Short mmCIF file of C-alpha atoms in Angstrom, two decimals:
data_model
loop_
_atom_site.label_atom_id
_atom_site.label_comp_id
_atom_site.label_asym_id
_atom_site.label_seq_id
_atom_site.Cartn_x
_atom_site.Cartn_y
_atom_site.Cartn_z
CA ALA A 1 -18.77 38.08 5.16
CA GLN A 2 -17.73 40.93 2.94
CA SER A 3 -18.52 44.54 3.80
CA VAL A 4 -17.31 48.04 3.21
CA THR A 5 -17.53 51.06 5.49
CA GLN A 6 -17.14 54.54 4.15
CA LEU A 7 -16.37 56.64 7.15
CA ASP A 8 -17.66 59.97 5.87
CA SER A 9 -21.03 60.52 4.22
CA HIS A 10 -20.03 64.04 3.13
CA VAL A 11 -16.64 65.63 2.50
CA SER A 12 -16.16 69.27 1.54
CA VAL A 13 -12.88 70.66 0.22
CA SER A 14 -11.75 73.80 -1.54
CA GLU A 15 -10.64 73.66 -5.13
CA GLY A 16 -6.91 72.98 -5.35
CA THR A 17 -6.67 71.30 -1.93
CA PRO A 18 -6.14 67.57 -1.32
CA VAL A 19 -8.97 65.06 -1.23
CA LEU A 20 -9.16 62.11 1.17
CA LEU A 21 -12.12 59.73 1.08
CA ARG A 22 -11.88 56.97 3.65
CA CYS A 23 -12.84 53.34 3.23
CA ASN A 24 -12.40 50.30 5.45
CA TYR A 25 -13.28 46.81 4.36
CA SER A 26 -14.00 43.47 5.89
CA SER A 27 -13.32 40.35 3.89
CA SER A 28 -12.68 36.74 4.71
CA TYR A 29 -10.56 36.42 1.62
CA SER A 30 -7.98 38.49 -0.21
CA PRO A 31 -10.23 41.18 -1.52
CA SER A 32 -10.61 42.92 -4.82
CA LEU A 33 -11.38 46.55 -4.09
CA PHE A 34 -12.69 49.30 -6.30
CA TRP A 35 -13.61 52.95 -6.24
CA TYR A 36 -16.46 54.13 -8.44
CA VAL A 37 -17.71 57.66 -9.01
CA GLN A 38 -21.27 58.69 -9.82
CA HIS A 39 -22.00 62.19 -11.03
CA PRO A 40 -25.56 63.49 -10.59
CA ASN A 41 -27.99 61.64 -12.85
CA LYS A 42 -25.11 59.76 -14.46
CA GLY A 43 -24.01 56.16 -14.44
CA LEU A 44 -21.20 54.58 -12.47
CA GLN A 45 -17.65 55.16 -13.62
CA LEU A 46 -14.72 53.05 -12.49
CA LEU A 47 -11.94 55.16 -10.96
CA LEU A 48 -9.51 52.42 -10.02
CA LYS A 49 -9.24 48.85 -8.77
CA TYR A 50 -6.97 46.79 -6.57
CA THR A 51 -6.57 43.10 -7.33
CA SER A 52 -3.55 41.99 -5.28
CA ALA A 53 -0.85 43.58 -7.41
CA ALA A 54 0.80 46.87 -6.35
CA THR A 55 -0.64 48.26 -3.13
CA LEU A 56 -0.67 51.82 -4.49
CA VAL A 57 -3.17 51.96 -7.30
CA LYS A 58 -3.38 54.86 -9.71
CA GLY A 59 -6.67 55.61 -11.37
CA ILE A 60 -8.20 58.10 -13.73
CA ASN A 61 -8.40 61.87 -13.23
CA GLY A 62 -5.44 61.96 -10.83
CA PHE A 63 -7.01 59.74 -8.17
CA GLU A 64 -5.10 57.02 -6.39
CA ALA A 65 -5.72 54.64 -3.52
CA GLU A 66 -3.48 52.65 -1.22
CA PHE A 67 -4.34 49.16 -0.03
CA LYS A 68 -3.22 48.70 3.59
CA LYS A 69 -3.87 45.17 4.74
CA SER A 70 -2.78 45.85 8.34
CA GLU A 71 -5.37 48.61 8.59
CA THR A 72 -7.96 46.96 6.30
CA SER A 73 -8.20 50.29 4.52
CA PHE A 74 -8.39 51.47 0.93
CA HIS A 75 -8.56 55.24 1.13
CA LEU A 76 -8.96 57.34 -2.02
CA THR A 77 -6.82 60.44 -2.47
CA LYS A 78 -6.16 63.20 -4.95
CA PRO A 79 -3.52 65.89 -4.49
CA SER A 80 -5.59 68.76 -5.83
CA ALA A 81 -9.37 68.87 -6.11
CA HIS A 82 -11.09 70.20 -9.20
CA MET A 83 -14.64 71.49 -9.42
CA SER A 84 -15.49 68.61 -11.77
CA ASP A 85 -14.63 66.13 -8.98
CA ALA A 86 -17.86 66.99 -7.15
CA ALA A 87 -19.80 63.73 -7.17
CA GLU A 88 -20.60 60.71 -5.05
CA TYR A 89 -17.87 58.12 -4.55
CA PHE A 90 -18.41 54.47 -3.73
CA CYS A 91 -15.88 52.07 -2.27
CA VAL A 92 -16.62 48.51 -3.35
CA VAL A 93 -15.36 45.10 -2.29
CA SER A 94 -15.74 42.22 -4.70
CA TYR A 95 -16.26 38.61 -3.70
CA PHE A 96 -16.65 35.98 -6.41
CA ASN A 97 -17.38 38.81 -8.86
CA LYS A 98 -20.27 40.12 -6.78
CA PHE A 99 -19.93 43.73 -5.72
CA TYR A 100 -20.72 45.00 -2.25
CA PHE A 101 -20.98 48.76 -2.17
CA GLY A 102 -20.21 51.15 0.63
CA SER A 103 -22.81 53.72 1.57
CA GLY A 104 -21.10 56.40 -0.50
CA THR A 105 -19.33 59.68 0.17
CA LYS A 106 -20.59 62.88 -1.39
CA LEU A 107 -17.69 65.15 -2.30
CA ASN A 108 -18.37 68.86 -2.46
CA VAL A 109 -15.72 71.12 -4.00
CA LYS A 110 -15.88 74.79 -3.11
CA PRO A 111 -14.49 77.45 -5.45
CA SER B 1 -15.18 46.66 -22.23
CA ALA B 2 -18.61 45.26 -23.02
CA VAL B 3 -21.42 47.52 -24.17
CA ILE B 4 -24.65 47.08 -22.24
CA SER B 5 -28.03 48.19 -23.50
CA GLN B 6 -30.56 48.44 -20.70
CA LYS B 7 -34.23 49.08 -21.42
CA PRO B 8 -36.29 50.97 -20.55
CA SER B 9 -34.12 53.81 -19.35
CA ARG B 10 -36.95 55.09 -17.17
CA ASP B 11 -40.59 54.37 -16.49
CA ILE B 12 -43.43 55.51 -14.29
CA CYS B 13 -45.69 52.66 -13.23
CA GLN B 14 -48.88 52.19 -11.26
CA ARG B 15 -48.70 50.33 -7.98
CA GLY B 16 -49.70 46.70 -8.23
CA THR B 17 -48.35 46.31 -11.77
CA SER B 18 -45.12 44.68 -12.94
CA LEU B 19 -42.24 45.95 -15.04
CA THR B 20 -39.68 43.88 -16.92
CA ILE B 21 -36.24 45.39 -17.45
CA GLN B 22 -34.00 44.07 -20.19
CA CYS B 23 -30.21 43.89 -20.24
CA GLN B 24 -28.55 43.14 -23.59
CA VAL B 25 -24.78 42.78 -23.90
CA ASP B 26 -22.84 43.02 -27.15
CA SER B 27 -20.73 39.97 -26.36
CA GLN B 28 -21.00 36.75 -24.39
CA VAL B 29 -20.34 37.30 -20.72
CA THR B 30 -19.56 34.92 -17.93
CA MET B 31 -21.65 36.49 -15.21
CA MET B 32 -24.54 38.94 -15.00
CA PHE B 33 -25.86 40.64 -11.92
CA TRP B 34 -28.76 42.91 -10.98
CA TYR B 35 -28.44 45.80 -8.53
CA ARG B 36 -30.83 48.30 -7.00
CA GLN B 37 -30.07 51.87 -5.97
CA GLN B 38 -32.85 53.35 -3.87
CA PRO B 39 -33.13 57.15 -3.74
CA GLY B 40 -30.19 58.70 -1.93
CA GLN B 41 -28.68 55.32 -1.13
CA SER B 42 -25.91 53.06 -2.28
CA LEU B 43 -26.21 50.09 -4.60
CA THR B 44 -27.38 46.74 -3.31
CA LEU B 45 -26.93 43.45 -5.09
CA ILE B 46 -30.26 41.77 -5.83
CA ALA B 47 -29.17 38.56 -7.51
CA THR B 48 -26.84 36.74 -9.83
CA ALA B 49 -28.46 35.80 -13.13
CA ASN B 50 -27.36 32.26 -13.99
CA GLN B 51 -27.55 31.05 -17.56
CA GLY B 52 -29.74 27.99 -17.84
CA SER B 53 -30.69 27.83 -14.17
CA GLU B 54 -32.51 29.76 -11.48
CA ALA B 55 -31.02 33.04 -10.30
CA THR B 56 -29.19 33.22 -6.98
CA TYR B 57 -30.74 35.83 -4.70
CA GLU B 58 -29.09 37.85 -1.96
CA SER B 59 -30.54 38.10 1.50
CA GLY B 60 -33.72 40.17 1.49
CA PHE B 61 -34.63 39.50 -2.13
CA VAL B 62 -36.93 36.73 -3.36
CA ILE B 63 -37.81 35.23 -6.69
CA ASP B 64 -41.53 35.96 -6.41
CA LYS B 65 -40.82 39.68 -6.17
CA PHE B 66 -37.88 39.87 -8.57
CA PRO B 67 -38.06 37.03 -11.10
CA ILE B 68 -35.00 36.92 -13.33
CA SER B 69 -34.41 35.19 -16.61
CA ARG B 70 -31.15 34.53 -18.44
CA PRO B 71 -31.85 32.53 -21.58
CA ASN B 72 -28.36 32.95 -23.07
CA LEU B 73 -24.93 34.48 -22.45
CA THR B 74 -25.84 37.94 -23.78
CA PHE B 75 -29.28 38.68 -22.33
CA SER B 76 -31.13 38.86 -19.03
CA THR B 77 -34.36 40.31 -17.69
CA LEU B 78 -35.39 41.45 -14.23
CA THR B 79 -39.08 41.81 -13.40
CA VAL B 80 -40.23 43.96 -10.52
CA SER B 81 -43.55 42.41 -9.54
CA ASN B 82 -46.59 43.82 -7.78
CA MET B 83 -44.88 47.17 -7.43
CA SER B 84 -45.27 49.58 -4.56
CA PRO B 85 -43.78 53.08 -4.13
CA GLU B 86 -40.96 51.51 -2.09
CA ASP B 87 -39.76 49.85 -5.31
CA SER B 88 -38.97 53.24 -6.81
CA SER B 89 -35.26 52.92 -7.52
CA ILE B 90 -32.64 52.74 -10.19
CA TYR B 91 -32.09 49.16 -11.32
CA LEU B 92 -28.77 48.30 -12.94
CA CYS B 93 -27.37 45.24 -14.57
CA SER B 94 -23.69 44.46 -14.42
CA VAL B 95 -21.62 41.98 -16.35
CA VAL B 96 -18.26 40.30 -15.96
CA GLY B 97 -16.39 39.02 -18.98
CA ASP B 98 -13.27 36.93 -19.26
CA ASN B 99 -11.37 39.63 -21.09
CA TYR B 100 -12.48 42.96 -19.70
CA GLY B 101 -13.66 42.79 -16.11
CA TYR B 102 -16.71 44.57 -14.86
CA THR B 103 -19.18 46.84 -16.63
CA PHE B 104 -22.40 48.46 -15.41
CA GLY B 105 -25.40 49.34 -17.52
CA SER B 106 -26.76 52.88 -17.51
CA GLY B 107 -29.68 51.86 -15.34
CA THR B 108 -33.46 51.95 -15.36
CA ARG B 109 -35.01 54.69 -13.27
CA LEU B 110 -38.32 53.37 -11.97
CA THR B 111 -40.96 55.51 -10.27
CA VAL B 112 -44.01 53.79 -8.80
CA VAL B 113 -47.05 55.96 -8.17
#
């Protein structure tokens, strides 16, 4: 069975400080993993994806994620938060092209 | 990436009625999926829309409640039948193409009153 656990439902950081959004996955197969962002009343936007190439994946807007098979983790990071990063972030595992979403992490960025 | 047109973008419906949501893609796609995002929650896969055959439903979803059609490689519909307020959600279609990966539609925001 495929599943994703996002360990924090809410994360609050100050502008200019690092962001860490945690994600652990469970997959019977070599997974494809994604991070999506959803701004309020907006659609889903792909941040980055891992598909068994380099374990450190760079995405848009300065985000990156590292695939750690030994820890079954795919945490999302950004060195310096910006106010525009405030949104909800979803970690997703893909199995035969079907997406299984984590419960989401709401990121709040304080000025 | 593919361009998806999803209609309607939003609707308010009476309980007991049905609503059909359309998903039109600007190119032929291998796979199409339907998702639901209930208020304040994450997305859940409803079913895979199979061209020329019956849709494949995930656990907890049934054809009588969410009939799906996929008459060709660019179009699919999802019907939400006999609606109740618990069906109030955003419904999204997603496609996978051979050349561009995954794309989500902008969603249909459904409110059942």
